[in-house]
mmCIF file of C-alpha atoms and ligand atoms in Angstrom:
data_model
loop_
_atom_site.group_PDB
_atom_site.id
_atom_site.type_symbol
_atom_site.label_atom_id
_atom_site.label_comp_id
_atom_site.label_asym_id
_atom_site.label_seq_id
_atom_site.Cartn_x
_atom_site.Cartn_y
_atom_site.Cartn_z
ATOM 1 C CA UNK A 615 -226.268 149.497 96.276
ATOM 2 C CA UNK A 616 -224.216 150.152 93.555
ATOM 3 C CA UNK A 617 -222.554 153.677 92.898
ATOM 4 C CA UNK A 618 -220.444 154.630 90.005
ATOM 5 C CA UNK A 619 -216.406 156.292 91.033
ATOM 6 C CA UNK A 620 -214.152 157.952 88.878
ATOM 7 C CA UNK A 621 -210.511 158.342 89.682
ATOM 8 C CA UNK A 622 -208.759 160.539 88.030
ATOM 9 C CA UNK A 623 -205.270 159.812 87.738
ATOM 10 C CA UNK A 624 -201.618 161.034 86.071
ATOM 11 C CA UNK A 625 -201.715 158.389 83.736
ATOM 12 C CA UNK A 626 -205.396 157.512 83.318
ATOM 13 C CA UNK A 627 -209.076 158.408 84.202
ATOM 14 C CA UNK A 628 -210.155 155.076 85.720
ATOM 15 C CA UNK A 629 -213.843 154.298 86.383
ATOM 16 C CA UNK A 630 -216.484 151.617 87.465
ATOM 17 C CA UNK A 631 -219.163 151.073 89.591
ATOM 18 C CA UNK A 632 -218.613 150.118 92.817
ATOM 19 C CA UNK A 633 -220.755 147.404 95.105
ATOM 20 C CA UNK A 634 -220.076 149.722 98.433
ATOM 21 C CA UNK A 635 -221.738 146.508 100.052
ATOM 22 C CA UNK A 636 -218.456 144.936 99.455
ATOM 23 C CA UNK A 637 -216.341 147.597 99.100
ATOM 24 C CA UNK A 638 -214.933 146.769 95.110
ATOM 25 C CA UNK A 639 -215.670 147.069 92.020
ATOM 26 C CA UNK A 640 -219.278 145.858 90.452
ATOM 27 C CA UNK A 641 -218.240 145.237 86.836
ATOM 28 C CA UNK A 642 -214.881 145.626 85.004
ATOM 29 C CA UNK A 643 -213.172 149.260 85.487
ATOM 30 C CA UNK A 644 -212.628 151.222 82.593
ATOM 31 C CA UNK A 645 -210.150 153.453 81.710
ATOM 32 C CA UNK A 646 -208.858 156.249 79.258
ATOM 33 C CA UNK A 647 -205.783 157.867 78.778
ATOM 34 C CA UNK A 648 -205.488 161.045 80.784
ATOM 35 C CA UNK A 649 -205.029 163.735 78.139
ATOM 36 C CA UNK A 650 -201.839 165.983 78.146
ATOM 37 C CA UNK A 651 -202.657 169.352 78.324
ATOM 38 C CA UNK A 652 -204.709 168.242 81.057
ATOM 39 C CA UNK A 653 -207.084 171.063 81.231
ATOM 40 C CA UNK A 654 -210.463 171.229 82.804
ATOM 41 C CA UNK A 655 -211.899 170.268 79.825
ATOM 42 C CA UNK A 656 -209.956 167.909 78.166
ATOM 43 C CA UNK A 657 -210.567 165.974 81.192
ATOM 44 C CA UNK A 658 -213.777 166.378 81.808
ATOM 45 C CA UNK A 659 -214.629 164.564 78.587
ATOM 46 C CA UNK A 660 -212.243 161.816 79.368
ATOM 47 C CA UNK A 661 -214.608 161.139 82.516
ATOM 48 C CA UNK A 662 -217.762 161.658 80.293
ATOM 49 C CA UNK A 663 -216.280 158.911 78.110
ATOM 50 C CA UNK A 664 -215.746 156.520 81.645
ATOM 51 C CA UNK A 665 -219.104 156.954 82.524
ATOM 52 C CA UNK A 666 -221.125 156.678 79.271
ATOM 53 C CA UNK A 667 -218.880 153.373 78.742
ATOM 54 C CA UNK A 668 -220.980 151.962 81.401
ATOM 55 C CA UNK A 669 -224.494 154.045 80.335
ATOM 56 C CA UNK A 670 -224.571 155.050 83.858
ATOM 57 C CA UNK A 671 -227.059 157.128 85.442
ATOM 58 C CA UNK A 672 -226.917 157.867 88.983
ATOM 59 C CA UNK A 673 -224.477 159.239 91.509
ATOM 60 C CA UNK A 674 -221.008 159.445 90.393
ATOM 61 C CA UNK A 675 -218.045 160.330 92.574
ATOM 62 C CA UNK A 676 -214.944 161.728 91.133
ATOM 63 C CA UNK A 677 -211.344 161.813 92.888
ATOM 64 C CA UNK A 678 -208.917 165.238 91.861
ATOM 65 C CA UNK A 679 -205.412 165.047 92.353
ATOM 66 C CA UNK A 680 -205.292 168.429 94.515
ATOM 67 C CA UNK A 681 -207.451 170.212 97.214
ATOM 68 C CA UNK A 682 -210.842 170.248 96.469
ATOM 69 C CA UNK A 683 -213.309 172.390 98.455
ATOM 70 C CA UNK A 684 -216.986 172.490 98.368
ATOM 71 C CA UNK A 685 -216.516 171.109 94.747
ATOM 72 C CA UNK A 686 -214.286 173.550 93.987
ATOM 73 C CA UNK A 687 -210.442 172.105 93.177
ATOM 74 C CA UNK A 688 -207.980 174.644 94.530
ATOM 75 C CA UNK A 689 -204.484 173.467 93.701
ATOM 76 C CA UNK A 690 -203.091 171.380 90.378
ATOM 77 C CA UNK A 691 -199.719 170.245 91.132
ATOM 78 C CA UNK A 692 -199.349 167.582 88.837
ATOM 79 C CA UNK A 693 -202.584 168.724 86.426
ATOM 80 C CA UNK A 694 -203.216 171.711 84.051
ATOM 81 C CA UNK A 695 -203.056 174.698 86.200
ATOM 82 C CA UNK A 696 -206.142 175.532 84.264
ATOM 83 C CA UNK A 697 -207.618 173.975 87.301
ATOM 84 C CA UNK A 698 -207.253 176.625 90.444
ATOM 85 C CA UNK A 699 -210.477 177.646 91.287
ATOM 86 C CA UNK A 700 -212.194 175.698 89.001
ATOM 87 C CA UNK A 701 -216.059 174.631 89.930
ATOM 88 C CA UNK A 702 -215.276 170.760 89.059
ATOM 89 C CA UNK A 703 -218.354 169.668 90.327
ATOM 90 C CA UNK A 704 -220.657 171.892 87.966
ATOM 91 C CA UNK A 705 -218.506 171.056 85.053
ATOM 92 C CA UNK A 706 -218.321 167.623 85.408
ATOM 93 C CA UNK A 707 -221.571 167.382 86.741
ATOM 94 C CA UNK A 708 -222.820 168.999 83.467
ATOM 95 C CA UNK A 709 -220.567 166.623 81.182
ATOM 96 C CA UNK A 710 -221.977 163.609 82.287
ATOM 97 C CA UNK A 711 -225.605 164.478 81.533
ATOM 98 C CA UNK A 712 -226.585 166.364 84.823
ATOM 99 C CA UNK A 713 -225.804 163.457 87.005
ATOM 100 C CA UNK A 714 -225.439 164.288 90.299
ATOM 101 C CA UNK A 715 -221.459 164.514 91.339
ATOM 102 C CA UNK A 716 -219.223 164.595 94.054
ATOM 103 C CA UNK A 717 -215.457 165.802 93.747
ATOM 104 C CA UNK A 718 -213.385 164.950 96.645
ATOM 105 C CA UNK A 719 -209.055 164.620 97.103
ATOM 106 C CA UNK A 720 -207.705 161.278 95.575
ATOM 107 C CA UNK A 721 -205.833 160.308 98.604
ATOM 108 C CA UNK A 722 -208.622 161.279 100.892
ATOM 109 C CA UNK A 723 -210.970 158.970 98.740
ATOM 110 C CA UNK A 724 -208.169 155.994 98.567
ATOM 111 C CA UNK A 725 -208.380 156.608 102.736
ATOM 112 C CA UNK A 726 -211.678 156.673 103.444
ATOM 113 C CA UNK A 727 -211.947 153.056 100.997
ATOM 114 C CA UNK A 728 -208.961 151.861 103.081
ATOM 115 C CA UNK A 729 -210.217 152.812 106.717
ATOM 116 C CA UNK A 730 -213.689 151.209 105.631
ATOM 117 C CA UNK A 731 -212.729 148.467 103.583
ATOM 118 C CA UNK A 732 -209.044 147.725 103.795
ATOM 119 C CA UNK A 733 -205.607 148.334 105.579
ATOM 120 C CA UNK A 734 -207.151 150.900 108.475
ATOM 121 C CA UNK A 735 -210.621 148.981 108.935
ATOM 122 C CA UNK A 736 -211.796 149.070 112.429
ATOM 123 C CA UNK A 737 -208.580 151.367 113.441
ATOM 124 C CA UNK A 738 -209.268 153.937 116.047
ATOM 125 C CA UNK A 739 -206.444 156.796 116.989
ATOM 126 C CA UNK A 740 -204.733 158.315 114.148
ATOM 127 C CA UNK A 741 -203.653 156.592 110.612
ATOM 128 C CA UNK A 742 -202.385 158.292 108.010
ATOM 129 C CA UNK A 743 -202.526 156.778 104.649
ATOM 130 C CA UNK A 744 -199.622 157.972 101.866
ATOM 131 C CA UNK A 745 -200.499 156.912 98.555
ATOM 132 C CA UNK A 746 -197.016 156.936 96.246
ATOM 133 C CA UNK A 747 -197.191 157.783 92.428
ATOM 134 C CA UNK A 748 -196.317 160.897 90.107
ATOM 135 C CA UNK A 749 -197.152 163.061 93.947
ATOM 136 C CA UNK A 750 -197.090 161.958 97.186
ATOM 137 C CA UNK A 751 -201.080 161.957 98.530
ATOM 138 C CA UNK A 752 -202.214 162.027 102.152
ATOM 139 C CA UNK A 753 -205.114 161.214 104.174
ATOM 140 C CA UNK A 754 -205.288 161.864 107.938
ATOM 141 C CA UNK A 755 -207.611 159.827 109.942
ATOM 142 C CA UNK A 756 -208.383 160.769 113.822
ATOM 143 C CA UNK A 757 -211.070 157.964 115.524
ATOM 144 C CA UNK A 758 -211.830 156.705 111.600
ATOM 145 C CA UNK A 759 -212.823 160.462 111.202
ATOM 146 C CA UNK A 760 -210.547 162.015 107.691
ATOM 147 C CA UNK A 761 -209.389 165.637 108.162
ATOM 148 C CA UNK A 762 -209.484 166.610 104.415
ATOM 149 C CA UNK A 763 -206.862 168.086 102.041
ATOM 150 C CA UNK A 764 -203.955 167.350 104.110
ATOM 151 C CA UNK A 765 -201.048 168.209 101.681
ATOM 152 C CA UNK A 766 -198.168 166.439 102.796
ATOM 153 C CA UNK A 767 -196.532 165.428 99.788
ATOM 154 C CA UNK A 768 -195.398 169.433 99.973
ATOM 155 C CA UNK A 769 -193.532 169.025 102.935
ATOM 156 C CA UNK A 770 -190.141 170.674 103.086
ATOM 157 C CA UNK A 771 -187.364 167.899 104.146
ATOM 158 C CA UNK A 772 -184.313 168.483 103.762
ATOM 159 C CA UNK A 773 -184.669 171.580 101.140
ATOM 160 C CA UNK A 774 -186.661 169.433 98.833
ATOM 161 C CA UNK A 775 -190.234 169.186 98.668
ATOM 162 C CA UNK A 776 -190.889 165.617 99.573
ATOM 163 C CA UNK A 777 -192.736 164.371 96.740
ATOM 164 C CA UNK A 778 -190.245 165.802 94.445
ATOM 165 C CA UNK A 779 -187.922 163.782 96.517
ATOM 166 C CA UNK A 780 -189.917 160.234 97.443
ATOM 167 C CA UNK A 781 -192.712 159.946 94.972
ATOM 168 C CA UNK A 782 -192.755 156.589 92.602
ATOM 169 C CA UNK A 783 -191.615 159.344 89.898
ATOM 170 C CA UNK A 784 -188.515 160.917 91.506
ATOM 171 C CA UNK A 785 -187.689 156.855 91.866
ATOM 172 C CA UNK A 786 -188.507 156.270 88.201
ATOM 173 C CA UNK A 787 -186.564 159.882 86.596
ATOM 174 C CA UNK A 788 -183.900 159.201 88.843
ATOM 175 C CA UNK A 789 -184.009 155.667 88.033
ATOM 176 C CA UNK A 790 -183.079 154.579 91.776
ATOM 177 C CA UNK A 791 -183.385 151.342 93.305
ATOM 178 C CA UNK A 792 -185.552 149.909 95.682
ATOM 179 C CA UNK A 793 -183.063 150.212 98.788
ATOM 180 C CA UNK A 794 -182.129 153.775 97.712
ATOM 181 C CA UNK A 795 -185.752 154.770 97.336
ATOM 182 C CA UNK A 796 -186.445 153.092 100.218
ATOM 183 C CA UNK A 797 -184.463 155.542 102.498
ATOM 184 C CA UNK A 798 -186.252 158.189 100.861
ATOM 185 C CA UNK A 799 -189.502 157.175 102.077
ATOM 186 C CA UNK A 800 -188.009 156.266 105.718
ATOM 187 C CA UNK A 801 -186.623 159.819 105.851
ATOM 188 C CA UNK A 802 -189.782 161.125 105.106
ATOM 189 C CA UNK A 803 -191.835 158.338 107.458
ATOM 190 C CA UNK A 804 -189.854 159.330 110.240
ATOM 191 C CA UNK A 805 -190.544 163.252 110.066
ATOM 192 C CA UNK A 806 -194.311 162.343 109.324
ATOM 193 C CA UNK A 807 -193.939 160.592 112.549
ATOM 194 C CA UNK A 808 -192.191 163.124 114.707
ATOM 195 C CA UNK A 809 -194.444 165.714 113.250
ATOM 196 C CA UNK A 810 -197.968 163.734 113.899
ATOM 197 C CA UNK A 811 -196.993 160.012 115.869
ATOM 198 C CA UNK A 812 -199.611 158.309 114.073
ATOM 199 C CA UNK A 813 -200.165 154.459 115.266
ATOM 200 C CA UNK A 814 -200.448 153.363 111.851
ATOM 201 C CA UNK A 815 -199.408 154.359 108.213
ATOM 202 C CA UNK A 816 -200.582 152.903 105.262
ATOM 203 C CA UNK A 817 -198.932 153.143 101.857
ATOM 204 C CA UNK A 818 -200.736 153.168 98.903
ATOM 205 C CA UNK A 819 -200.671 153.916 95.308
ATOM 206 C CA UNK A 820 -199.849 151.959 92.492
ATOM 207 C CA UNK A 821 -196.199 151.207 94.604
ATOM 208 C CA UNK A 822 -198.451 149.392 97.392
ATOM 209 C CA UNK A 823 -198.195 145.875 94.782
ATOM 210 C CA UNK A 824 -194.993 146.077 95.210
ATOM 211 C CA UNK A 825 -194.783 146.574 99.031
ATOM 212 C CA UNK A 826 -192.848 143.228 99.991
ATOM 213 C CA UNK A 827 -189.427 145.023 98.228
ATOM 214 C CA UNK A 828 -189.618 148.549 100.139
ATOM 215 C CA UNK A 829 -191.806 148.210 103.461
ATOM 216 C CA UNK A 830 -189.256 145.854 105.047
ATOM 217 C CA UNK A 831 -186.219 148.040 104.033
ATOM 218 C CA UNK A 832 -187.717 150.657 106.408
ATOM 219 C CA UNK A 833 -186.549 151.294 109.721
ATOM 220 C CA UNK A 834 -186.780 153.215 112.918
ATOM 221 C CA UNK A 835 -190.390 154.156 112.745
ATOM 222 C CA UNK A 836 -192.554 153.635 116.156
ATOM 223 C CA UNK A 837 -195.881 153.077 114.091
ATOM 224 C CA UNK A 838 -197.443 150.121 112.119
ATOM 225 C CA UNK A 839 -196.475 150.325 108.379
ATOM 226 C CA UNK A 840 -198.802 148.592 106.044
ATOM 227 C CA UNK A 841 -199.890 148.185 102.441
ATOM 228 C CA UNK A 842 -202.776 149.242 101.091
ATOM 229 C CA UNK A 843 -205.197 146.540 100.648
ATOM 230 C CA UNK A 844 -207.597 148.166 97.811
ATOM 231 C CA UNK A 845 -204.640 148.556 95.543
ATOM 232 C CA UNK A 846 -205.107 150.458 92.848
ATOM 233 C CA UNK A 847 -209.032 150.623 93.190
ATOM 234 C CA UNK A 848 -209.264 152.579 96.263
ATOM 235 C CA UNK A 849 -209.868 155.897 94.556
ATOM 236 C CA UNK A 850 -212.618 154.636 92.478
ATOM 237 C CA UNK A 851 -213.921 152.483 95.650
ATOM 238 C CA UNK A 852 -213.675 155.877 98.010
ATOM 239 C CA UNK A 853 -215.095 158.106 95.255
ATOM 240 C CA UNK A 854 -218.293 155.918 94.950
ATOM 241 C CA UNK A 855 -218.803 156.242 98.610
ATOM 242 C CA UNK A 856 -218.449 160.140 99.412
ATOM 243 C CA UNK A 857 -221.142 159.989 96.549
ATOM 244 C CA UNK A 858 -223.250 158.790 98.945
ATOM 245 C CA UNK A 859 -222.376 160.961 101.536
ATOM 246 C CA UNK A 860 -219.743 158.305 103.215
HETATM 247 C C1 BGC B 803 -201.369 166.845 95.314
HETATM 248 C C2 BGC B 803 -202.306 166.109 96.239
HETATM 249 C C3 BGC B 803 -202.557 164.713 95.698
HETATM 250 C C4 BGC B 803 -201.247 164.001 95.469
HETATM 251 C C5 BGC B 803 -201.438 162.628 94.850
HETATM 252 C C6 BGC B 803 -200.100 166.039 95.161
HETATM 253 O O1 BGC B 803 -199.210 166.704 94.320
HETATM 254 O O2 BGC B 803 -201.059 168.132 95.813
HETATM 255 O O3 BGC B 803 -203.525 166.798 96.367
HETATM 256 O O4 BGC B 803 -203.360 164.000 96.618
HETATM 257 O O5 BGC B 803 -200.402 164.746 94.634
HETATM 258 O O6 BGC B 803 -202.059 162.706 93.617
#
């Protein structure tokens, strides 16, 4: 069965529909700039334009880059703060035609893809996926169950807030290298672990191609560190399935 997913990104609004058979993509995504203001509604019609690319009618999932509640998204750290309290849902439900629409967290969808389809597939205990771009996302898995709207990317470590600190960004503005970055991400690993000794992490995001120069600089962590395995279709790939109710 196919199911259409929208992920809506920093950069771009990214979209396609999704074989959740296989777990990937059923045609070629396709994908629009994400405006700048990005408010509610400038947005919304950049995912009306991802979905009408494909004339789609049917479910449509929809990944937010912030906590998202009953369809409601409640924070916008890296979007228009035109977004607290917004119902996403209803409005982006209404811009694509009435379709029926699920919201959900980006890194929660990117998990949930991941723990069915990728990196965390048949992994019991508890995995937490990190996906690394303009924020730091999370996704906390207990027995393949998610816990949603974890916020760690807004940890406090050492008086910085770690995304500020460890996200792809803070390594592009500050225009670090990969072993500098590197401890970065190990300093944060290791008080993820202390705080939560999960037997497995995943790291995704757009970084996750690039795995091969940062995962092996890490040290001192107990767990399993692994790339994602989606790449940078998880979103879209988790979006389409919590349109289906999983
Ligand atoms: C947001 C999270 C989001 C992450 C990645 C953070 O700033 O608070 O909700 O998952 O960025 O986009």
């Amino acid at each position: 069965m196919d199911v259409f997913g929208v992920d809506i990104g920093g950069s771009g609004i990214k979209g396609a529909p999704v074989d959740l058979g296989r777990g990937d993509l059923a045609q070629e995504r396709h994908k629009v700039l994400t405006p700048h203001p990005s408010t509610p509604d400038a947005v919304a019609d950049g995912v009306a334009e991802v979905v009408g690319h494909f004339g789609w009618s049917g479910p449509v999932g929809i990944t937010f880059p912030g906590v998202v509640t009953d369809g409601v998204t409640r924070t916008a750290a890296n979007v228009d703060k035109g977004w607290i309290d917004v119902d996403a849902a209803k409005l982006l439900g209404d811009r694509v035609g009435g379709l029926p629409v699920t919201v959900l967290n980006d890194a929660d969808a990117a998990g949930v893809a991941e723990m069915t389809f990728g990196a965390g597939a048949g992994r019991k205990g508890v995995v937490m996926l990190l996906t690394f771009g303009t924020g730091i996302g999370s996704a906390l898995f207990i027995e393949g169950r998610l816990v949603p709207n974890t916020e760690l990317g807004h940890l406090e470590l050492h008086g910085h807030e770690a995304e500020k600190h460890a996200s792809t960004k803070a390594k592009d503005d500050e225009d670090l290298g990969w072993h500098h970055w590197s401890r970065r991400v190990q300093k944060y690993l290791v008080h993820l672990e202390m705080l939560f000794s999960p037997e497995l992490f995943i790291i995704g995001g757009g970084v996750s191609r690039k795995s091969d120069k940062f995962i092996p600089l890490i040290e001192g962590i107990r767990a399993e560190i692994v790339p994602a395995e989606l790449k940078n279709n998880a979103g879209i790939v988790g979006a389409a399935m919590a349109a289906t109710g999983g």
